[in-house]
Coordinates of N, CA, C and O in Angstrom, one line a residue:
M1 N 99.8 112.8 118.3 CA 100.4 112.3 117.2 C 101.6 112.4 116.8 O 102.1 113.2 117.4
P2 N 102.4 111.5 116.7 CA 103.8 111.0 116.7 C 104.3 111.8 115.7 O 103.5 112.0 114.6
V3 N 105.5 112.4 115.9 CA 106.2 113.4 114.8 C 105.9 112.8 113.5 O 105.8 113.3 112.4
K4 N 106.6 111.4 113.3 CA 107.0 110.7 111.9 C 105.3 110.6 111.3 O 105.2 111.0 109.8
S5 N 104.1 110.3 112.1 CA 103.0 110.7 111.5 C 103.1 111.7 110.8 O 102.3 112.1 109.9
R6 N 103.1 112.7 111.6 CA 102.5 114.3 111.3 C 103.5 114.8 110.3 O 103.2 115.2 109.2
S7 N 104.8 114.2 109.8 CA 105.5 114.2 109.0 C 104.8 113.9 107.4 O 104.8 114.6 106.5
S8 N 104.5 112.7 107.9 CA 103.8 111.9 106.4 C 102.6 112.6 106.2 O 102.3 113.1 104.9
S9 N 101.6 113.1 107.1 CA 100.7 113.9 106.6 C 100.7 115.3 106.3 O 100.4 115.6 105.4
T10 N 101.8 116.3 106.6 CA 102.2 117.3 106.0 C 102.9 117.1 104.7 O 102.9 117.7 104.1
C11 N 103.6 115.9 104.5 CA 104.2 115.7 103.4 C 103.1 115.6 102.3 O 103.4 116.2 101.1
C12 N 101.9 115.2 102.6 CA 100.7 115.1 101.7 C 100.5 116.5 101.1 O 99.8 116.7 100.2
G13 N 100.6 117.5 102.2 CA 100.4 118.9 101.6 C 101.4 119.4 100.4 O 101.2 120.6 100.3
G14 N 102.3 118.4 100.1 CA 103.2 118.9 99.3 C 104.4 120.1 99.7 O 105.0 120.9 99.1
R15 N 104.7 120.0 100.9 CA 105.9 120.9 101.6 C 107.3 120.5 101.3 O 107.3 119.1 101.4
T16 N 108.1 121.4 101.7 CA 109.4 120.9 101.6 C 109.8 120.7 102.9 O 109.0 120.9 103.7
N17 N 110.9 120.0 102.8 CA 111.4 119.5 104.1 C 111.6 120.6 105.1 O 111.2 120.4 106.1
R18 N 112.1 121.5 104.7 CA 112.3 123.0 105.3 C 111.0 123.5 105.9 O 110.8 123.8 107.4
E19 N 110.1 123.4 105.2 CA 108.5 123.9 105.5 C 108.1 123.0 106.8 O 107.4 123.2 107.5
I20 N 108.4 121.8 106.5 CA 107.8 120.6 107.5 C 108.3 120.9 108.6 O 107.8 120.6 109.7
A21 N 109.7 120.8 108.8 CA 110.4 121.3 109.8 C 110.2 122.5 110.7 O 109.9 122.3 111.9
Q22 N 109.6 123.4 109.7 CA 109.1 124.7 110.6 C 107.6 124.6 111.2 O 107.7 124.5 112.2
C23 N 107.1 124.2 110.7 CA 106.0 123.1 111.0 C 105.9 122.6 112.1 O 104.8 122.9 113.2
L24 N 106.7 121.6 112.3 CA 106.6 120.7 113.3 C 107.6 121.3 114.2 O 107.9 120.3 115.2
D25 N 108.2 122.4 114.3 CA 109.4 122.7 115.2 C 110.5 121.8 115.5 O 110.8 121.3 116.5
I26 N 111.0 121.4 114.2 CA 112.2 120.3 114.5 C 113.2 120.3 113.5 O 112.7 121.5 112.6
G27 N 114.2 119.8 113.3 CA 115.2 120.2 112.5 C 115.2 119.5 111.2 O 114.1 118.5 110.7
E28 N 115.7 120.1 110.0 CA 115.2 119.9 108.7 C 115.7 118.6 108.4 O 115.3 117.6 107.5
K29 N 117.2 118.1 109.2 CA 117.7 116.5 108.7 C 116.8 115.7 109.5 O 116.7 114.5 109.3
T30 N 116.0 116.2 110.6 CA 115.1 115.1 111.2 C 114.3 114.9 110.2 O 113.6 113.7 110.1
V31 N 113.6 115.7 109.5 CA 112.4 115.4 108.5 C 112.9 114.6 107.3 O 112.4 113.5 107.1
K32 N 114.4 114.9 107.0 CA 114.8 113.7 106.1 C 114.8 112.5 106.4 O 114.5 111.6 105.8
H33 N 115.3 112.5 107.8 CA 115.6 110.8 108.3 C 114.1 110.3 108.6 O 114.0 109.2 108.2
Y34 N 113.1 111.1 108.7 CA 112.0 110.5 108.8 C 111.5 109.8 107.7 O 110.8 108.9 107.5
M35 N 111.6 110.9 106.6 CA 111.4 110.4 105.2 C 112.1 109.3 104.6 O 111.2 108.3 104.1
T36 N 112.9 108.9 105.1 CA 113.8 107.8 104.8 C 113.5 107.0 105.3 O 113.1 105.6 104.6
V37 N 113.1 106.6 106.6 CA 112.4 105.9 107.2 C 111.4 105.3 106.7 O 111.0 104.0 106.4
L38 N 110.5 106.0 106.8 CA 108.9 106.0 106.2 C 109.1 105.1 104.6 O 108.4 104.1 104.1
M39 N 110.2 105.6 104.0 CA 110.1 105.1 102.4 C 110.9 103.8 102.7 O 110.4 102.8 101.9
Q40 N 111.7 103.6 103.3 CA 112.2 102.0 103.9 C 110.9 101.0 104.2 O 110.7 99.9 103.7
K41 N 110.1 101.6 105.1 CA 109.4 100.7 105.7 C 107.8 100.6 104.4 O 107.4 99.3 104.7
L42 N 107.9 101.6 103.9 CA 106.6 101.6 102.6 C 107.1 100.7 101.7 O 106.2 100.5 100.7
D43 N 108.5 100.5 101.3 CA 109.0 99.9 100.4 C 108.9 100.9 99.1 O 108.5 100.1 98.3
V44 N 109.1 102.1 99.5 CA 109.0 103.0 98.0 C 110.2 103.7 98.0 O 111.3 103.9 98.6
R45 N 110.1 104.4 96.6 CA 111.3 105.0 96.3 C 111.4 106.6 96.4 O 112.5 107.3 96.2
N46 N 110.4 107.1 96.6 CA 110.2 108.7 96.6 C 109.0 109.0 97.3 O 108.0 108.6 97.8
R47 N 108.9 110.6 97.6 CA 107.7 111.3 98.4 C 106.5 111.1 97.7 O 105.2 110.9 98.6
V48 N 106.4 110.8 96.5 CA 105.1 110.6 95.6 C 104.5 109.1 96.0 O 103.2 109.3 96.4
E49 N 105.6 108.2 96.1 CA 105.2 106.9 96.3 C 104.6 107.0 98.0 O 104.0 106.3 98.2
V50 N 105.5 107.3 98.7 CA 105.1 107.4 100.1 C 103.6 107.8 100.2 O 102.5 107.6 101.2
V51 N 103.4 109.2 99.5 CA 101.7 109.4 99.9 C 100.9 108.8 99.3 O 99.8 108.5 100.1
L52 N 101.2 108.1 98.4 CA 100.4 107.1 97.6 C 99.8 105.8 98.4 O 99.0 105.4 98.7
A53 N 101.2 105.6 99.0 CA 101.2 104.0 99.9 C 100.2 104.6 101.3 O 99.4 103.8 101.8
A54 N 100.8 105.8 101.7 CA 100.0 106.3 102.9 C 98.7 106.3 102.7 O 97.7 105.9 103.7
Q55 N 98.0 107.0 101.7 CA 96.7 106.8 101.0 C 96.0 105.3 101.3 O 95.1 105.2 101.4
K56 N 96.5 104.5 100.4 CA 96.1 103.1 100.4 C 96.0 102.6 101.7 O 95.3 101.8 101.9
I57 N 97.0 102.5 102.5 CA 96.8 102.1 103.9 C 96.0 102.8 104.8 O 96.2 102.2 105.8
G58 N 95.6 104.2 104.5 CA 95.0 104.9 105.5 C 96.1 105.5 106.7 O 95.5 105.7 107.7
S59 N 97.3 105.5 106.2 CA 97.9 106.2 107.3 C 98.3 105.6 108.5 O 98.0 106.1 109.5
S60 N 98.2 104.2 108.5 CA 98.3 103.5 109.5 C 99.2 104.0 111.1 O 100.6 103.8 110.4
P61 N 98.9 104.2 112.0 CA 99.6 104.7 113.3 C 100.9 103.7 113.4 O 102.1 104.0 113.6
D62 N 100.6 102.5 113.2 CA 101.3 101.3 113.4 C 102.6 101.3 112.7 O 104.0 100.9 113.1
L63 N 102.6 101.4 111.5 CA 103.4 101.4 110.4 C 104.4 102.7 110.5 O 105.7 102.7 110.2
L64 N 103.8 103.7 110.9 CA 104.5 104.9 111.0 C 105.2 105.2 112.2 O 106.1 105.9 112.4
N65 N 105.1 104.5 113.4 CA 106.2 104.5 114.6 C 107.1 103.7 114.4 O 107.5 103.0 113.8

């Protein structure tokens, strides 16, 4: 599973960027970047909207890559 996709699914657990970074063994800034990319692709403004949009579309791998 791509890191961006795992970032999205890990975000669903309500974790902080630091917790996501530790879980995925990547940098916290990388998590912030991935979240920014996801927000732009999903045309949303915050993490809550990312989760709602991902649930609505079923976390499509094509969108998250």
